[in-house]
CSV table of C-alpha atoms in Angstrom, one decimal:
chain,number,residue,atom,x,y,z
A,119,MET,CA,0.1,0.4,0.0
A,120,ASP,CA,1.4,3.6,-0.9
A,121,ARG,CA,1.6,6.0,1.9
A,122,ILE,CA,2.7,9.4,1.9
A,123,VAL,CA,5.1,10.3,5.1
A,124,ASP,CA,4.3,13.8,6.6
A,125,ILE,CA,6.7,14.8,9.3
A,126,ALA,CA,5.4,17.8,11.0
A,127,THR,CA,6.7,17.9,14.5
A,128,ASP,CA,9.9,19.2,15.3
A,129,GLY,CA,13.2,17.5,16.1
A,130,ARG,CA,12.3,13.9,14.9
A,131,HIS,CA,15.2,12.1,13.6
A,132,LEU,CA,14.3,9.5,10.7
A,133,SER,CA,16.3,6.8,10.0
A,134,LEU,CA,16.7,2.9,8.3
A,135,HIS,CA,16.7,-0.4,10.2
A,136,ARG,CA,15.7,-3.6,9.1
A,137,GLY,CA,13.6,-2.4,5.5
A,138,PHE,CA,11.6,0.1,7.9
A,139,LEU,CA,11.7,3.8,8.0
A,140,VAL,CA,12.2,4.6,11.3
A,141,VAL,CA,10.7,7.5,13.0
A,142,SER,CA,12.5,8.5,16.6
A,143,GLN,CA,12.0,11.6,19.0
A,144,ASP,CA,15.0,12.2,21.6
A,145,ARG,CA,16.4,8.6,20.6
A,146,GLU,CA,13.1,6.9,21.7
A,147,GLU,CA,11.2,5.3,18.5
A,148,VAL,CA,7.9,7.1,17.8
A,149,GLY,CA,6.6,4.9,14.9
A,150,ARG,CA,7.8,2.5,11.8
A,151,ILE,CA,6.9,2.0,8.1
A,152,PRO,CA,8.0,-0.5,5.9
A,153,LEU,CA,10.1,1.4,3.4
A,154,ASP,CA,8.3,-0.5,0.5
A,155,ASP,CA,4.8,0.9,1.4
A,156,VAL,CA,6.3,4.5,1.2
A,157,HIS,CA,5.1,6.5,-2.0
A,158,ALA,CA,6.6,10.1,-0.3
A,159,VAL,CA,7.7,11.3,2.4
A,160,LEU,CA,7.2,15.3,3.3
A,161,LEU,CA,9.1,17.3,5.8
A,162,HIS,CA,7.7,20.2,7.1
A,163,ALA,CA,9.1,20.5,10.7
A,164,HIS,CA,12.4,22.4,12.1
A,165,GLY,CA,15.2,20.3,13.7
A,166,THR,CA,14.5,17.3,11.4
A,167,THR,CA,17.4,15.3,10.8
A,168,TRP,CA,17.4,11.7,8.7
A,169,SER,CA,20.5,9.0,8.0
A,170,ALA,CA,22.2,8.9,4.6
A,171,ASN,CA,21.3,5.4,4.2
A,172,LEU,CA,17.6,5.9,4.6
A,173,ILE,CA,17.7,8.7,1.7
A,174,THR,CA,19.8,6.4,-0.4
A,175,ALA,CA,16.7,3.0,0.5
A,176,LEU,CA,14.1,5.7,-0.4
A,177,ALA,CA,15.7,6.4,-3.8
A,178,GLU,CA,16.5,2.8,-4.7
A,179,ARG,CA,12.8,2.7,-4.3
A,180,GLY,CA,11.7,5.6,-6.5
A,181,ALA,CA,10.4,7.6,-3.3
A,182,PRO,CA,10.6,11.3,-3.3
A,183,VAL,CA,11.3,13.6,-0.1
A,184,VAL,CA,9.8,17.0,-0.6
A,185,HIS,CA,11.3,19.7,1.9
A,186,CYS,CA,8.1,22.0,2.4
A,187,GLY,CA,8.1,25.6,3.6
A,188,ALA,CA,5.9,27.4,6.1
A,189,ASN,CA,3.2,27.8,3.6
A,190,HIS,CA,3.3,23.9,3.0
A,191,ALA,CA,4.5,24.8,-0.8
A,192,PRO,CA,7.3,22.5,-1.8
A,193,VAL,CA,11.0,24.2,-1.8
A,194,ALA,CA,13.1,21.3,-2.7
A,195,MET,CA,12.7,17.6,-3.4
A,196,THR,CA,15.0,14.3,-3.5
A,197,LEU,CA,14.8,12.1,-6.4
A,198,PRO,CA,16.7,9.3,-7.6
A,199,LEU,CA,19.1,9.3,-10.4
A,200,VAL,CA,18.0,6.3,-12.4
A,201,GLY,CA,14.5,5.6,-12.9
A,202,HIS,CA,14.3,4.0,-15.9
A,203,HIS,CA,16.3,1.0,-18.0
A,204,ALA,CA,15.8,3.2,-21.1
A,205,GLN,CA,16.6,6.5,-19.3
A,206,ASN,CA,19.3,7.6,-21.4
A,207,ALA,CA,17.4,7.3,-24.8
A,208,ARG,CA,14.5,9.1,-23.3
A,209,PHE,CA,16.2,12.0,-21.9
A,210,ARG,CA,17.4,12.3,-25.6
A,211,ALA,CA,13.8,12.0,-26.9
A,212,GLN,CA,12.5,14.7,-24.5
A,213,TRP,CA,15.0,17.1,-25.1
A,214,ALA,CA,14.9,16.8,-28.7
A,215,ALA,CA,10.9,16.9,-28.8
A,216,SER,CA,9.8,18.9,-31.6
A,217,VAL,CA,8.1,22.4,-30.9
A,218,PRO,CA,4.9,21.3,-32.5
A,219,LEU,CA,5.1,18.0,-30.6
A,220,THR,CA,4.9,19.6,-27.1
A,221,LYS,CA,2.4,22.0,-28.1
A,222,GLN,CA,-0.1,19.4,-29.2
A,223,LEU,CA,0.9,17.8,-26.0
A,224,TRP,CA,0.0,20.8,-23.9
A,225,ARG,CA,-3.1,20.9,-25.5
A,226,GLN,CA,-4.2,17.9,-24.0
A,227,LEU,CA,-3.2,18.9,-20.6
A,228,VAL,CA,-5.2,22.2,-21.0
A,229,SER,CA,-7.9,20.8,-22.0
A,230,ALA,CA,-8.0,17.7,-19.6
A,231,LYS,CA,-7.5,20.0,-16.9
A,232,ILE,CA,-10.7,22.3,-18.0
A,233,ALA,CA,-12.9,19.7,-18.5
A,234,MET,CA,-11.8,18.4,-14.6
A,235,GLN,CA,-12.7,21.9,-13.1
A,236,GLY,CA,-16.0,21.5,-14.9
A,237,ALA,CA,-17.0,18.5,-13.7
A,238,VAL,CA,-16.0,19.8,-10.0
A,239,LEU,CA,-18.3,22.7,-10.4
A,240,ALA,CA,-21.1,20.7,-12.1
A,241,TRP,CA,-20.7,18.2,-9.0
A,242,ARG,CA,-21.3,21.5,-7.0
A,243,GLY,CA,-24.2,22.6,-9.0
A,244,VAL,CA,-22.7,25.7,-9.8
A,245,ALA,CA,-24.2,28.1,-12.4
A,246,GLY,CA,-21.9,28.5,-15.0
A,247,ALA,CA,-20.3,24.9,-15.1
A,248,GLU,CA,-21.4,24.4,-18.4
A,249,ALA,CA,-19.1,26.4,-20.3
A,250,PHE,CA,-16.1,24.6,-19.0
A,251,PRO,CA,-16.6,21.5,-21.1
A,252,LEU,CA,-16.9,24.1,-24.1
A,253,MET,CA,-13.8,25.9,-23.3
A,254,ALA,CA,-12.0,22.3,-22.8
A,255,ARG,CA,-12.9,22.0,-26.5
A,256,ARG,CA,-11.4,24.7,-28.2
A,257,VAL,CA,-8.2,24.4,-26.8
A,258,LYS,CA,-5.5,24.9,-29.7
A,259,SER,CA,-2.4,23.4,-30.0
A,260,GLY,CA,-0.1,25.4,-27.5
A,261,ASP,CA,-3.1,26.9,-26.0
A,262,SER,CA,-2.6,29.6,-28.2
A,263,ASP,CA,-5.5,31.4,-26.8
A,264,ASN,CA,-4.5,31.1,-23.1
A,265,LEU,CA,-8.1,29.4,-22.3
A,266,GLU,CA,-6.2,27.8,-19.2
A,267,ALA,CA,-5.9,31.7,-17.5
A,268,GLN,CA,-9.5,32.2,-18.9
A,269,ALA,CA,-10.7,29.1,-17.4
A,270,ALA,CA,-8.8,30.1,-14.1
A,271,ARG,CA,-10.6,33.8,-13.9
A,272,ARG,CA,-14.1,31.9,-13.9
A,273,TYR,CA,-13.1,28.6,-11.6
A,274,TRP,CA,-12.1,29.9,-8.6
A,275,PRO,CA,-14.5,32.8,-8.0
A,276,LEU,CA,-17.4,30.2,-9.1
A,277,LEU,CA,-15.8,27.2,-7.1
A,278,MET,CA,-14.4,29.4,-3.7
A,279,GLY,CA,-16.2,33.0,-3.8
A,280,ALA,CA,-15.6,36.4,-5.7
A,281,GLU,CA,-13.5,37.3,-3.2
A,282,PHE,CA,-11.2,34.6,-3.1
A,283,ARG,CA,-7.5,34.8,-4.5
A,284,ARG,CA,-4.9,32.2,-4.9
A,285,ASP,CA,-1.8,33.4,-3.6
A,286,ARG,CA,0.6,30.7,-2.3
A,287,ASP,CA,2.0,32.9,0.3
A,288,SER,CA,-1.6,33.0,2.2
A,289,HIS,CA,-2.9,31.1,4.7
A,290,GLY,CA,-6.4,29.2,4.9
A,291,ALA,CA,-7.4,27.8,1.8
A,292,ASN,CA,-4.8,28.6,0.1
A,293,SER,CA,-2.7,27.1,2.6
A,294,LEU,CA,-4.9,23.6,1.9
A,295,LEU,CA,-4.4,24.0,-1.6
A,296,ASN,CA,-0.5,24.2,-1.6
A,297,TYR,CA,-0.6,20.9,1.0
A,298,GLY,CA,-2.8,19.2,-1.3
A,299,TYR,CA,-0.6,19.9,-4.3
A,300,ALA,CA,2.4,19.2,-3.0
A,301,VAL,CA,1.2,15.6,-1.9
A,302,LEU,CA,0.3,15.2,-5.6
A,303,ARG,CA,3.2,17.0,-7.2
A,304,ALA,CA,5.4,14.3,-5.3
A,305,SER,CA,3.3,11.6,-6.8
A,306,VAL,CA,3.3,12.9,-10.3
A,307,ALA,CA,7.6,13.2,-9.7
A,308,ARG,CA,7.9,9.7,-8.9
A,309,ALA,CA,5.9,8.7,-11.7
A,310,VAL,CA,8.3,11.2,-14.4
A,311,VAL,CA,11.1,9.6,-12.8
A,312,ALA,CA,10.1,6.2,-12.8
A,313,ALA,CA,9.2,6.6,-16.9
A,314,GLY,CA,12.6,7.8,-17.3
A,315,LEU,CA,12.3,11.4,-18.0
A,316,HIS,CA,14.0,14.3,-16.8
A,317,PRO,CA,11.7,16.1,-14.3
A,318,THR,CA,13.4,19.5,-15.1
A,319,ILE,CA,12.6,19.4,-18.9
A,320,GLY,CA,9.2,20.8,-19.3
A,321,ILE,CA,6.5,20.8,-22.0
A,322,ALA,CA,5.1,24.6,-20.8
A,323,HIS,CA,6.3,25.5,-17.7
A,324,ALA,CA,9.7,26.8,-18.5
A,325,ASN,CA,10.8,29.0,-15.3
A,326,ARG,CA,14.8,28.7,-15.3
A,327,GLY,CA,14.5,28.1,-11.4
A,328,ASN,CA,12.2,25.2,-11.7
A,329,ALA,CA,13.7,21.5,-11.3
A,330,MET,CA,10.3,20.2,-11.5
A,331,ALA,CA,8.8,21.7,-14.6
A,332,LEU,CA,7.6,18.9,-16.2
A,333,ALA,CA,6.1,17.8,-12.9
A,334,ASP,CA,4.2,20.6,-12.6
A,335,ASP,CA,2.9,20.2,-16.6
A,336,LEU,CA,1.6,16.7,-15.6
A,337,ILE,CA,0.1,17.5,-12.1
A,338,GLU,CA,-2.2,20.1,-14.2
A,339,PRO,CA,-5.4,18.0,-14.7
A,340,PHE,CA,-4.8,16.3,-11.4
A,341,ARG,CA,-5.3,19.6,-9.6
A,342,PRO,CA,-9.1,20.0,-9.4
A,343,LEU,CA,-9.1,17.0,-7.3
A,344,VAL,CA,-7.6,18.9,-4.6
A,345,ASP,CA,-9.7,21.7,-5.3
A,346,ALA,CA,-12.8,19.7,-5.0
A,347,LEU,CA,-11.3,18.4,-1.1
A,348,VAL,CA,-10.3,21.8,-0.4
A,349,VAL,CA,-13.9,23.8,-1.0
A,350,THR,CA,-15.2,20.6,1.5
A,351,LEU,CA,-13.0,21.4,4.2
A,352,ILE,CA,-13.7,25.0,3.6
A,353,GLY,CA,-17.3,24.4,3.7
A,354,ASP,CA,-17.0,22.2,7.2
A,355,ASP,CA,-15.1,25.4,8.8
A,356,VAL,CA,-11.3,23.6,8.3
A,357,VAL,CA,-8.7,26.2,7.7
A,358,GLU,CA,-5.7,24.3,9.6
A,359,LEU,CA,-4.0,21.7,8.5
A,360,THR,CA,-4.2,18.9,11.7
A,361,PRO,CA,-3.2,15.4,11.6
A,362,PRO,CA,-6.4,14.1,10.2
A,363,ILE,CA,-6.9,16.4,7.5
A,364,LYS,CA,-3.1,15.6,6.4
A,365,ARG,CA,-4.3,12.1,6.1
A,366,ARG,CA,-7.3,13.2,3.9
A,367,PHE,CA,-5.1,14.7,1.5
A,368,ALA,CA,-2.6,11.8,1.6
A,369,ARG,CA,-5.3,9.5,0.6
A,370,LEU,CA,-6.2,11.3,-2.7
A,371,ILE,CA,-3.2,9.1,-4.2
A,372,ALA,CA,-5.6,6.3,-3.8
A,373,PHE,CA,-9.0,7.8,-5.3
A,374,ASP,CA,-9.8,5.7,-8.4
A,375,LEU,CA,-9.8,7.4,-12.0
A,376,ASP,CA,-11.6,6.1,-14.7
A,377,PHE,CA,-9.2,4.9,-17.6
A,378,ASP,CA,-11.9,3.6,-20.5
A,379,GLY,CA,-13.6,2.0,-18.0
A,380,GLU,CA,-10.6,0.6,-16.2
A,381,SER,CA,-10.2,2.3,-12.8
A,382,SER,CA,-6.8,3.2,-11.5
A,383,PRO,CA,-5.7,4.8,-8.2
A,384,VAL,CA,-4.4,8.6,-8.8
A,385,SER,CA,-0.2,7.6,-8.3
A,386,LEU,CA,-1.1,4.8,-11.0
A,387,ALA,CA,-2.8,7.2,-13.1
A,388,ALA,CA,0.0,9.8,-12.7
A,389,VAL,CA,2.4,6.5,-14.1
A,390,ARG,CA,0.5,5.9,-17.3
A,391,LEU,CA,0.4,9.7,-18.0
A,392,ALA,CA,3.9,9.9,-17.7
A,393,GLN,CA,4.6,6.6,-19.4
A,394,SER,CA,2.4,7.9,-22.3
A,395,LEU,CA,4.5,11.0,-22.7
A,396,ALA,CA,7.7,9.1,-23.0
A,397,ARG,CA,6.5,7.1,-25.7
A,398,ALA,CA,5.2,10.4,-27.2
A,399,PHE,CA,8.5,11.6,-26.8
A,400,GLU,CA,10.2,8.4,-28.7
A,401,THR,CA,7.4,8.3,-31.4
A,402,GLY,CA,6.5,11.8,-32.2
A,403,ARG,CA,2.8,11.2,-32.1
A,404,PRO,CA,1.0,13.3,-30.0
A,405,THR,CA,-0.8,10.5,-27.6
A,406,LEU,CA,-1.5,10.9,-23.5
A,407,ARG,CA,-3.4,8.5,-21.6
A,408,LEU,CA,-5.6,10.8,-19.8
A,409,PHE,CA,-8.6,10.0,-17.3
A,410,ALA,CA,-12.3,11.0,-17.7
A,411,PRO,CA,-13.3,13.2,-15.1
A,412,PRO,CA,-15.1,11.2,-11.7
A,413,THR,CA,-18.8,11.3,-11.9
A,414,PRO,CA,-21.2,13.1,-9.1
A,415,LEU,CA,-20.9,9.8,-7.1
A,416,GLU,CA,-17.2,9.7,-7.4
A,417,TRP,CA,-16.7,13.3,-6.5
A,418,ALA,CA,-18.8,12.7,-3.4
A,419,ALA,CA,-16.8,9.2,-2.4
A,420,LEU,CA,-13.6,11.9,-3.2
A,421,VAL,CA,-14.3,14.4,-0.3
A,422,ALA,CA,-16.4,12.0,2.2
A,423,PRO,CA,-14.5,11.8,5.7
A,424,THR,CA,-13.1,8.3,6.6
A,425,GLU,CA,-12.6,6.5,10.2
A,426,ASP,CA,-9.1,7.0,10.6
């Protein structure tokens, strides 16, 4: 079972012992998890220390270690150097991908994101949701009409209220969004490396200081999953990241998505998407494996609280 390990208590030490990730406080063990169950490790606390052999063991299993700032947004990430037997060839194909190919790939990702945003709004019963499937179908190569930004200007006020502004440095809903996106970004980054791709070489995200540009490209269709959970939490007057709330975000990677009638958890959906991108780079054919938006019943299951 894939698990997100979140370290949020100051002064914890992480070490490796007989195939387990061991968490200690003042030299006393407080918990352990089988390494093979660890999907990713998120570090939020001050004074966290770890052993080098633990980081090596996590890298050998493809598990990223994500370092988060005070706003719960990632500031650094540890990833394995080797993730696929054909990594060198795929790096070369990724770097050599033509502009028309990358533009077609970005069109599919933006279209899928807008369709997901529309599905969230429709599930919430928001007037105006019907415009989003139309916008998704109108996305052109490279999103030349900037429909992603147009959709965002409509989406956030409809979902969160007219006063809401997406700001990574703000608290409340924005802080919850940061944390949820960090969980998904770790899962997508893991999938990117496992597919033999370089996370820094993006399709559309090209900030020179962004080492996770490709992960930030591929995460786009997944973001509305976090949005749906956050708007539900805000409706329940949740504005702080407590351990139970973090567990609800961590469970997002186990949520089933539909691929042509076949269900796959988010963690595997990210792998399928990254693998299809690698094949697109190798073949020059812009075909991505993308999932269908959840049904209203599936959205309800996504945000439903569960027994811890």
